[in-house]
GROMACS .gro file of C-alpha atoms in nm:
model
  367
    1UNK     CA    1   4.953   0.683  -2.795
    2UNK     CA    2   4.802   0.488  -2.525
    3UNK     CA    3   4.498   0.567  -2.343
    4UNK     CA    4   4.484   0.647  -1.996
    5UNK     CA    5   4.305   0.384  -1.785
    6UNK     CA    6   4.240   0.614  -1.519
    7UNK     CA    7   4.038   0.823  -1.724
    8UNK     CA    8   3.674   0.920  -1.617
    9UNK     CA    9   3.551   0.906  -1.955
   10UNK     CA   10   3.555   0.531  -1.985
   11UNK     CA   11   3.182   0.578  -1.807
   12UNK     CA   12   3.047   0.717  -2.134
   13UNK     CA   13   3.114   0.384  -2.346
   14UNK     CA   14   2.807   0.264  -2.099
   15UNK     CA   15   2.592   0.426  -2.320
   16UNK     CA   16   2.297   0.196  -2.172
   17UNK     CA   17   2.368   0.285  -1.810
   18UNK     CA   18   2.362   0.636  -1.899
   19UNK     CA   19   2.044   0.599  -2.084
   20UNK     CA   20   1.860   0.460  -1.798
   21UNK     CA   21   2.028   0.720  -1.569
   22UNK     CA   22   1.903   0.960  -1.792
   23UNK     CA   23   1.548   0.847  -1.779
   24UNK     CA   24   1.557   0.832  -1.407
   25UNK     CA   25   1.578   0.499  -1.384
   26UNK     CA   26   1.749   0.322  -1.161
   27UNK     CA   27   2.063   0.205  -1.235
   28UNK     CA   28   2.255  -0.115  -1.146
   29UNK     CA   29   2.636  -0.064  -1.064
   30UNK     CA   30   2.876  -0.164  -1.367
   31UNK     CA   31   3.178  -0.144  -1.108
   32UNK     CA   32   3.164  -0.318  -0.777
   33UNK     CA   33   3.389  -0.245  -0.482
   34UNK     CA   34   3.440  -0.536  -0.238
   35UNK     CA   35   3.648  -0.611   0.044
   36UNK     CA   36   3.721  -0.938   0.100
   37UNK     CA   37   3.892  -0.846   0.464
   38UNK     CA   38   3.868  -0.564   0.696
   39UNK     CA   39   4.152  -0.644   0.867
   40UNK     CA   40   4.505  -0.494   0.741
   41UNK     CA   41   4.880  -0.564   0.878
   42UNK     CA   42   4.933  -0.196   0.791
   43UNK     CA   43   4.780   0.122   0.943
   44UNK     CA   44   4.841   0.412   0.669
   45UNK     CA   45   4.886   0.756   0.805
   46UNK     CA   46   4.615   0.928   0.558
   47UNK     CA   47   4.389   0.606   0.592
   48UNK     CA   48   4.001   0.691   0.661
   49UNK     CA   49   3.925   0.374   0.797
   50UNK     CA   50   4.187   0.370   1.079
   51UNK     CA   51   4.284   0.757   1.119
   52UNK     CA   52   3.971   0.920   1.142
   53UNK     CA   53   3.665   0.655   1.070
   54UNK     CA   54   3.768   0.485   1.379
   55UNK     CA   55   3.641   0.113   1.236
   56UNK     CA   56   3.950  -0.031   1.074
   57UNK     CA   57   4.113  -0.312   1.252
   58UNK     CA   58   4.478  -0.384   1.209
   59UNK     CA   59   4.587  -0.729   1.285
   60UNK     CA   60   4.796  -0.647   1.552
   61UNK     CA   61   4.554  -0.530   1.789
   62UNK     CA   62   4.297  -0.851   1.727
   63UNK     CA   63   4.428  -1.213   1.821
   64UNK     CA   64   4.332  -1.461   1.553
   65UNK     CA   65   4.120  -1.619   1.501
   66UNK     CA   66   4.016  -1.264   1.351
   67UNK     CA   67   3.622  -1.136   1.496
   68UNK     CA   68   3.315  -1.247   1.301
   69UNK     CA   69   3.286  -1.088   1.010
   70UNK     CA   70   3.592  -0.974   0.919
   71UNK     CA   71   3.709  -1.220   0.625
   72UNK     CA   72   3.434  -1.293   0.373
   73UNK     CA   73   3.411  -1.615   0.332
   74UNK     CA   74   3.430  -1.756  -0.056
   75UNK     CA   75   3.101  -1.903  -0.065
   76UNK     CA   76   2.931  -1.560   0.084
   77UNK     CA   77   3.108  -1.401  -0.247
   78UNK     CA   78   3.003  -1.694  -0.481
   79UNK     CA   79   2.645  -1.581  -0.381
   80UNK     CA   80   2.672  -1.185  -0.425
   81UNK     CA   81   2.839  -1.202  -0.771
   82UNK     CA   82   2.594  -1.476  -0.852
   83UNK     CA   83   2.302  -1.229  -0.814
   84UNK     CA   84   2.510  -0.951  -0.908
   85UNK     CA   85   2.551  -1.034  -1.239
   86UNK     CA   86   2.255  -1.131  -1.335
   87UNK     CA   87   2.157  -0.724  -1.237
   88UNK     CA   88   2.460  -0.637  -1.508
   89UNK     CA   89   2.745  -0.599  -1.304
   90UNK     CA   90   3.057  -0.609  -1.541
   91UNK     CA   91   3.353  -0.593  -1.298
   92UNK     CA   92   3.489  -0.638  -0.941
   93UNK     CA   93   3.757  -0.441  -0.748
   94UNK     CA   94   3.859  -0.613  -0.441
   95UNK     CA   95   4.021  -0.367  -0.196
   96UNK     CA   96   3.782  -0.210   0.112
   97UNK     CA   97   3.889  -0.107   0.387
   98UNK     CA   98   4.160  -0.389   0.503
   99UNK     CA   99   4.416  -0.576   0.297
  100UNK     CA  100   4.260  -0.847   0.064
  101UNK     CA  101   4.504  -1.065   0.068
  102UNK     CA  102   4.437  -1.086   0.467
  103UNK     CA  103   4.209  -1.354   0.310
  104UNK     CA  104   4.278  -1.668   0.280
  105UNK     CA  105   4.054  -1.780   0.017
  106UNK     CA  106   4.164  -1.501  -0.221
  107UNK     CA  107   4.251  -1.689  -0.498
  108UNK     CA  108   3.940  -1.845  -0.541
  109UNK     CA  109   3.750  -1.534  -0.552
  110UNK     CA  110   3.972  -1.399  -0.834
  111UNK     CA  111   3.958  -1.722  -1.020
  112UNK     CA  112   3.586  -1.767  -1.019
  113UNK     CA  113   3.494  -1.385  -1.102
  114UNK     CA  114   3.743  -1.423  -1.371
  115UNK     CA  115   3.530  -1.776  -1.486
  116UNK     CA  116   3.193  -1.622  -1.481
  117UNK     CA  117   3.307  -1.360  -1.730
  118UNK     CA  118   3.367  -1.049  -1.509
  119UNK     CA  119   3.649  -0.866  -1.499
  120UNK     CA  120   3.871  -0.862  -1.164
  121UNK     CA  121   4.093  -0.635  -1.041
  122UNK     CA  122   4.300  -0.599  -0.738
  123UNK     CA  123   4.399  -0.356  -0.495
  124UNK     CA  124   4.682  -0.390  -0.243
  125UNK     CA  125   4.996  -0.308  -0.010
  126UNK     CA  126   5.166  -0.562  -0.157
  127UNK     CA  127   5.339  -0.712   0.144
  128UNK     CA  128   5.098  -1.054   0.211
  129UNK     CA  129   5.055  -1.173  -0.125
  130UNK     CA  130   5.099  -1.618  -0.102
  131UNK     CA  131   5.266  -1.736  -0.420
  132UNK     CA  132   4.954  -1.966  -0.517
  133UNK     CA  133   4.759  -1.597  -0.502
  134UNK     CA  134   5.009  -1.442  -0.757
  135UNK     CA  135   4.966  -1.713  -1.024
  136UNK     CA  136   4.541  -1.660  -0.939
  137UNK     CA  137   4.574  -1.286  -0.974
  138UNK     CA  138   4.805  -1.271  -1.232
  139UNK     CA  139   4.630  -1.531  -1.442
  140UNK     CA  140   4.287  -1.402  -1.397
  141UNK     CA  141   4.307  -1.011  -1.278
  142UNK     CA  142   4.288  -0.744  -1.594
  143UNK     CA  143   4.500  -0.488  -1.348
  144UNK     CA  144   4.654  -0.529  -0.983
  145UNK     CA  145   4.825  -0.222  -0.834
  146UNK     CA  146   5.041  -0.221  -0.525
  147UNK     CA  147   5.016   0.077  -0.288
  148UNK     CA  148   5.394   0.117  -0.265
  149UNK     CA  149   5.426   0.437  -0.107
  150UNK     CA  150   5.756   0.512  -0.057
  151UNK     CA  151   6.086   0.444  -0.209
  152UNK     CA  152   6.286   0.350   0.073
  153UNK     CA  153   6.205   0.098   0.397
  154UNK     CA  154   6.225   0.350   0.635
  155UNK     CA  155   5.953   0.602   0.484
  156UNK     CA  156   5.752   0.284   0.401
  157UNK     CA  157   5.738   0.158   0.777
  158UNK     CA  158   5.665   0.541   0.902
  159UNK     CA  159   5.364   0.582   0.638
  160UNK     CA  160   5.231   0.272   0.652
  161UNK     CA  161   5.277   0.231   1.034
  162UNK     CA  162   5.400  -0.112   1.004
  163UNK     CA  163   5.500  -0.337   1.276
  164UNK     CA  164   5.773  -0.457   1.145
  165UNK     CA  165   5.964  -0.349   0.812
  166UNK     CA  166   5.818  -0.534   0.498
  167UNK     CA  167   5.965  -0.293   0.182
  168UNK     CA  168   6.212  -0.532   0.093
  169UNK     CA  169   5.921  -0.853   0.056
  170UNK     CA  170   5.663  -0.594  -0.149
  171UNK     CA  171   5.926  -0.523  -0.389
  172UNK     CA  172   6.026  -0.937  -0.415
  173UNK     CA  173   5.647  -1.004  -0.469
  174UNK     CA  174   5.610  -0.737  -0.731
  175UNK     CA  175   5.885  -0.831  -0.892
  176UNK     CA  176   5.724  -1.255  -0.834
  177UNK     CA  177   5.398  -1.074  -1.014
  178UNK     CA  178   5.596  -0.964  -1.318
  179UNK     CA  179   5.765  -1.272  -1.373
  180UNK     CA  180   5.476  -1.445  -1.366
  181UNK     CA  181   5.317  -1.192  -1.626
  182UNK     CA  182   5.601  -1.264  -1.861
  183UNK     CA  183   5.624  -1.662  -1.795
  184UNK     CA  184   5.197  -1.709  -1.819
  185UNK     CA  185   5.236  -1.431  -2.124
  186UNK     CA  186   4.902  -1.259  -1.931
  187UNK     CA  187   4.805  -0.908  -2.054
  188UNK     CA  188   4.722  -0.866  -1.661
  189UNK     CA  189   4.858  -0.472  -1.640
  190UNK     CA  190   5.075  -0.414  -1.311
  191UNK     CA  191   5.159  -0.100  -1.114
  192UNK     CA  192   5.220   0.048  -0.818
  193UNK     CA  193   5.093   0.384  -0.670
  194UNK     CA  194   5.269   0.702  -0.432
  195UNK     CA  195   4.987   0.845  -0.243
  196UNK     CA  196   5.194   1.195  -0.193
  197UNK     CA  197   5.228   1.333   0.181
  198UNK     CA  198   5.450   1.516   0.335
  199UNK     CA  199   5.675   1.252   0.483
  200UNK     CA  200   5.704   1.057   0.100
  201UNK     CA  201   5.682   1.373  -0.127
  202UNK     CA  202   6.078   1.331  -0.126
  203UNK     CA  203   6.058   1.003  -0.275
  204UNK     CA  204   5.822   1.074  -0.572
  205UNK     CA  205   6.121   0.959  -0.814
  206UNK     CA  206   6.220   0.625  -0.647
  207UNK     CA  207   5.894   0.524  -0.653
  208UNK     CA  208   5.852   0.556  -0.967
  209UNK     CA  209   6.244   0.416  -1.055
  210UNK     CA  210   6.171   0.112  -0.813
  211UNK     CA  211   5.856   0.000  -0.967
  212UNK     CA  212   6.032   0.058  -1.304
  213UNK     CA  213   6.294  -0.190  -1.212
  214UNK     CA  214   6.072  -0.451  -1.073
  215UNK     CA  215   5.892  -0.503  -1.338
  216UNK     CA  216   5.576  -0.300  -1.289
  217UNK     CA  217   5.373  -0.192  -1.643
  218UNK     CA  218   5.308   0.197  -1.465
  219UNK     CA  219   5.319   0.380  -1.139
  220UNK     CA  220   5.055   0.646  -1.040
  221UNK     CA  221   5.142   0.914  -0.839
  222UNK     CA  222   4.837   1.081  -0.666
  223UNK     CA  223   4.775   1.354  -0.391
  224UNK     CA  224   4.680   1.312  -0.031
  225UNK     CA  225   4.288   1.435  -0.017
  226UNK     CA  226   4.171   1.422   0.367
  227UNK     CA  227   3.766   1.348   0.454
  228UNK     CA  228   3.594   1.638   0.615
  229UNK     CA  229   3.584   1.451   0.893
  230UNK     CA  230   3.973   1.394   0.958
  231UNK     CA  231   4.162   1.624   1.248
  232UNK     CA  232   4.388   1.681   0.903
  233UNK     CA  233   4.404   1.987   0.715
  234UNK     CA  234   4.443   1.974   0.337
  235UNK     CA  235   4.823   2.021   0.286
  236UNK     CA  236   4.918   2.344   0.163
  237UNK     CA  237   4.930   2.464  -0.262
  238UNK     CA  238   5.271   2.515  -0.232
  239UNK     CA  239   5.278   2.133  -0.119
  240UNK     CA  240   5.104   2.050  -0.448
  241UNK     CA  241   5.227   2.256  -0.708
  242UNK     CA  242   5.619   2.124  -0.586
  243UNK     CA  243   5.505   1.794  -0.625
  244UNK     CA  244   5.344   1.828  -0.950
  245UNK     CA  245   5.651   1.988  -1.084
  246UNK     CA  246   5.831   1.668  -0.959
  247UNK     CA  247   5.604   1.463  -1.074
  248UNK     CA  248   5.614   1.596  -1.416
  249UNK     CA  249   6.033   1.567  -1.434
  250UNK     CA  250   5.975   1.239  -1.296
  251UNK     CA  251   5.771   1.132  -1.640
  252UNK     CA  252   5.965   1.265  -1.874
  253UNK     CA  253   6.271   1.117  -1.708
  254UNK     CA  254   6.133   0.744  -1.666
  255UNK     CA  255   5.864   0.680  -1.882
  256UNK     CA  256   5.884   0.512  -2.220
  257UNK     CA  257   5.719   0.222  -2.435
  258UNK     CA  258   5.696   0.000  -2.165
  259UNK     CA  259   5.641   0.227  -1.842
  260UNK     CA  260   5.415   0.459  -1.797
  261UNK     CA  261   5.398   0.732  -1.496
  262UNK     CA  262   5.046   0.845  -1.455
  263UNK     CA  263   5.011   1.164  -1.288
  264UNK     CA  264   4.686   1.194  -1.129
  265UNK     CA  265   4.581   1.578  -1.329
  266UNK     CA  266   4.258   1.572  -1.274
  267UNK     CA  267   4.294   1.589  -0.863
  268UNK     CA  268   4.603   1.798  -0.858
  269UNK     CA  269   4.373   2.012  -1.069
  270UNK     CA  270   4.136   2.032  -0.840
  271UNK     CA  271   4.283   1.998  -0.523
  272UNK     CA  272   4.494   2.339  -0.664
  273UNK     CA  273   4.108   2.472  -0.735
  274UNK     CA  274   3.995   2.799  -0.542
  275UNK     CA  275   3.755   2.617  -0.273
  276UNK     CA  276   3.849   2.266  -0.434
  277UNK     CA  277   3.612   2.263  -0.694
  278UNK     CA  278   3.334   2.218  -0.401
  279UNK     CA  279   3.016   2.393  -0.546
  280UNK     CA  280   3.074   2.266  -0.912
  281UNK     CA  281   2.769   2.038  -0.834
  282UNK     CA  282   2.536   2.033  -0.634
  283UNK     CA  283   2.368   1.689  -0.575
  284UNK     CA  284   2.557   1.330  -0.641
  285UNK     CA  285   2.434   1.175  -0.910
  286UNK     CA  286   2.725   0.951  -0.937
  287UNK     CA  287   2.521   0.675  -0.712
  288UNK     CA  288   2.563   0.392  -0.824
  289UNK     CA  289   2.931   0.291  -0.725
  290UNK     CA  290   2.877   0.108  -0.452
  291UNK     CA  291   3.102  -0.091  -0.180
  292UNK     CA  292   3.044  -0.414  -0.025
  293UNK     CA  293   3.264  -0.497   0.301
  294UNK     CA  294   3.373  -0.794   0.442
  295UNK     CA  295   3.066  -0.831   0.702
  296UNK     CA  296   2.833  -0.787   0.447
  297UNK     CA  297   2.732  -0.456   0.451
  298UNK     CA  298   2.628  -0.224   0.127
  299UNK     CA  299   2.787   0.186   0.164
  300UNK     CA  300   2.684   0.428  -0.056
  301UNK     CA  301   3.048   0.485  -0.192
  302UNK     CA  302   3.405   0.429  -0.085
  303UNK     CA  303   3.401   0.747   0.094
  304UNK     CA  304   3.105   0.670   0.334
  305UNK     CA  305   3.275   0.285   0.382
  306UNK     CA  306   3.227   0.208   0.817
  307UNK     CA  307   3.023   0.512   0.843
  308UNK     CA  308   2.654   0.334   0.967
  309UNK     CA  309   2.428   0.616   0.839
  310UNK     CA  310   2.493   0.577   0.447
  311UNK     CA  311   2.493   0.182   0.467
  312UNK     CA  312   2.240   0.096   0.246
  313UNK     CA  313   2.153  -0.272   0.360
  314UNK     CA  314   2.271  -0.570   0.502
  315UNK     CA  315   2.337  -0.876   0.287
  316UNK     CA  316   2.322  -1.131   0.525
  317UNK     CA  317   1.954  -1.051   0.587
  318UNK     CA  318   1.854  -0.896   0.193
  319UNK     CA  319   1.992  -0.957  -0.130
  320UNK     CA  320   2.158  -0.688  -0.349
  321UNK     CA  321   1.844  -0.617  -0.564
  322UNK     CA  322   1.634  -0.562  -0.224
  323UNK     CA  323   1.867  -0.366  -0.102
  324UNK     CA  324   1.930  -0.145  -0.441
  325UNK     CA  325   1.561  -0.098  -0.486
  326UNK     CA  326   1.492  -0.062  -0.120
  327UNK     CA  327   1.361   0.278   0.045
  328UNK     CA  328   1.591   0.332   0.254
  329UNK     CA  329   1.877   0.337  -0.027
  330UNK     CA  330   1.650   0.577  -0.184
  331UNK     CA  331   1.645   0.808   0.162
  332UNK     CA  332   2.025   0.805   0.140
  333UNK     CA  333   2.046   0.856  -0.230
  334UNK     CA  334   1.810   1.169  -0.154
  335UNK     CA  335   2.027   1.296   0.182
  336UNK     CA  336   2.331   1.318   0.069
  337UNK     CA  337   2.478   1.703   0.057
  338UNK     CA  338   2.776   1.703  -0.119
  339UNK     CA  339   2.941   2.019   0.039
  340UNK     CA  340   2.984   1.806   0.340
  341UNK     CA  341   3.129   1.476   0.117
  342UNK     CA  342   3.505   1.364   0.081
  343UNK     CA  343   3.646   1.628  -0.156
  344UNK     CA  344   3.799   1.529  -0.512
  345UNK     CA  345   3.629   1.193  -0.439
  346UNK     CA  346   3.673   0.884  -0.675
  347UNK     CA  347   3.356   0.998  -0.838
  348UNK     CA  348   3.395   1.391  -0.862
  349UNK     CA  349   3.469   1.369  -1.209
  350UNK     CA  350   3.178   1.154  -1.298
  351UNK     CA  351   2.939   1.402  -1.101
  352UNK     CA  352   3.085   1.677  -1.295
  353UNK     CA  353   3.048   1.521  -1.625
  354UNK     CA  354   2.635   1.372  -1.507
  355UNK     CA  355   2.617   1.719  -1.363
  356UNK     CA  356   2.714   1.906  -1.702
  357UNK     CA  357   2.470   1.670  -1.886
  358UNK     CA  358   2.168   1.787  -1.641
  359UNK     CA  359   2.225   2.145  -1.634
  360UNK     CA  360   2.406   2.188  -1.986
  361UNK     CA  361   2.543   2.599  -2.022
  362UNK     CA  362   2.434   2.799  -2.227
  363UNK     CA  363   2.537   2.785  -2.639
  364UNK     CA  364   2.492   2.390  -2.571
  365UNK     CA  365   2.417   2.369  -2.970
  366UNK     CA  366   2.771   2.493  -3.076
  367UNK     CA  367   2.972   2.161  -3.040
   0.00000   0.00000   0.00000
């Protein structure tokens, strides 16, 4: 049986991060979040950064050349993963809060994080990706996954909000990324992801059939989780439990030895919780996960990305170990109140486990 790679417990084979967190020490990321753009051709319904953050840019409402700021440049990234690694970082996800491949130099940054032996991994919409990128990612990246969305062009172009209809290119360049899998004979694992919402919940199984059929190694299917801070409600159980149910007919109808559907449990689980398992913990000790945009600015997390009060420091004026040892990191790591935080957050089921470790229950002996 295969493992899940979504699975939180891949934190706990960090045994010497956990140490030092568990001394109170204080602890380097192993994961780093970067976005080498923050501009996007797309403008996703559920999207923070655009719907309800207010600081995502889509490209067409800038006229290139883009502002300052908002493509990293390759030799601003040579310097951060430089340092970075010499503080123990082990891997890279480029995604943030625009479209990578927005950025021209994106192969390079793949190809040298991949050289100085840390592992790369991309996340996109699928629709800009250059051939010379493809061979780059595919060569170099351990996993790329496509925020797909939708199963037909229609629902794509109403989710996404795109300008003009691009469904039809995504699918040609996954199906360019898993030929180029099979002809460089890479172990570089593909997939796509369904982000479920009311106008794609219909679509759960073509998703999952499309990305079969081009080629992809798995599909995720996840729920829509909306920020306390979005004019959104959370969609309704009944939303949630349908889905699930389709979800679950979807994997035992498409998924064999060489596709995998990975239903996201874990936030149906919760998202399906009384109060949404708000209350479970009561301080964030999951802190050290932290994002890096495209102008250069360090956030606390990739749920506090654009927002100024939990940027930790600037990079253009500090490097990353001032600015992780720094006071006022330390103010932010001490401020945040987690009943007001993004709900079912990337890190929820880290905090739950660190949480759990802190405060163990009673009959803690009987294992």
């Amino acid at each position: 049986m295969s493992r899940n790679p979504f699975s939180p417990l891949k934190l706990f084979t960090h045994m010497d991060r956990l140490h030092e967190w568990w001394k109170g020490q204080n602890v380097y990321p192993i994961t780093l979040e970067l976005g080498p753009a923050t501009v996007c051709n797309h403008y996703c319904t559920w999207c923070m950064h655009g719907a309800y953050f207010g600081k995502h840019r889509n490209d067409t409402n800038v006229s290139k050349p883009y502002p300052d700021n908002s493509i990293m440049k390759f030799s601003f990234y040579k310097r951060i993963l430089d340092e970075c690694i010499t503080l123990g970082i082990k891997s890279v996800i480029l995604s943030g809060s625009g479209e990578p491949f927005m950025n021209p130099e994106i192969s390079q940054f793949i190809e040298y994080t991949k050289q100085s032996g840390v592992d790369i991994a991309v996340i996109t919409n699928g629709s800009v990706i250059r051939e010379p990128d493809i061979l780059a990612a595919v060569s170099s990246a351990t996993w790329i996954r496509v925020s797909l969305d939708a199963g037909t062009s229609q629902t794509r172009q109403r989710v996404h909000r795109t300008t003009k209809n691009d469904f039809d290119n995504t699918l040609e360049n996954m199906r360019r990324m898993a030929a180029a899998k099979k002809s460089l004979n890479t172990s570089v694992q593909l997939g796509a992801q369904i982000a479920l919402c009311p106008e794609n919940v219909h679509e759960i199984f073509e998703v999952a059939r499309i990305s079969k059929e081009c080629g992809m190694d798995y599909v995720q299917i996840k729920p829509v989780i909306f920020h306390p801070r979005s004019s959104n409600s959370q969609l309704e159980r009944d939303f949630f439990l349908n889905a699930l149910s389709v979800a679950h007919d979807t994997r035992g109808k498409l998924q064999d030895d060489g596709f995998k559907v990975y239903v996201k449990e874990d936030q149906f689980g919760a998202i399906l919780a009384d109060n949404h398992e708000v209350g479970l913990y009561q301080q964030c000790y999951a802190n050290f996960f932290p994002i890096i945009e495209a102008n250069g600015l360090v956030y606390y997390c990739s749920q506090t990305r654009g927002l100024p009060e939990f940027a930790l420091g600037d990079l253009n004026k500090n490097s990353f170990r001032e600015i992780w040892e720094g006071e006022r990191r330390q103010r932010i790591n001490q401020s945040i109140d987690v009943a007001k935080c993004q709900p079912i957050c990337r890190c929820h089921p880290i905090n739950k486990a660190l949480w759990a470790i802190r405060h163990p229950d009673p009959g803690v002996n009987f294992v």
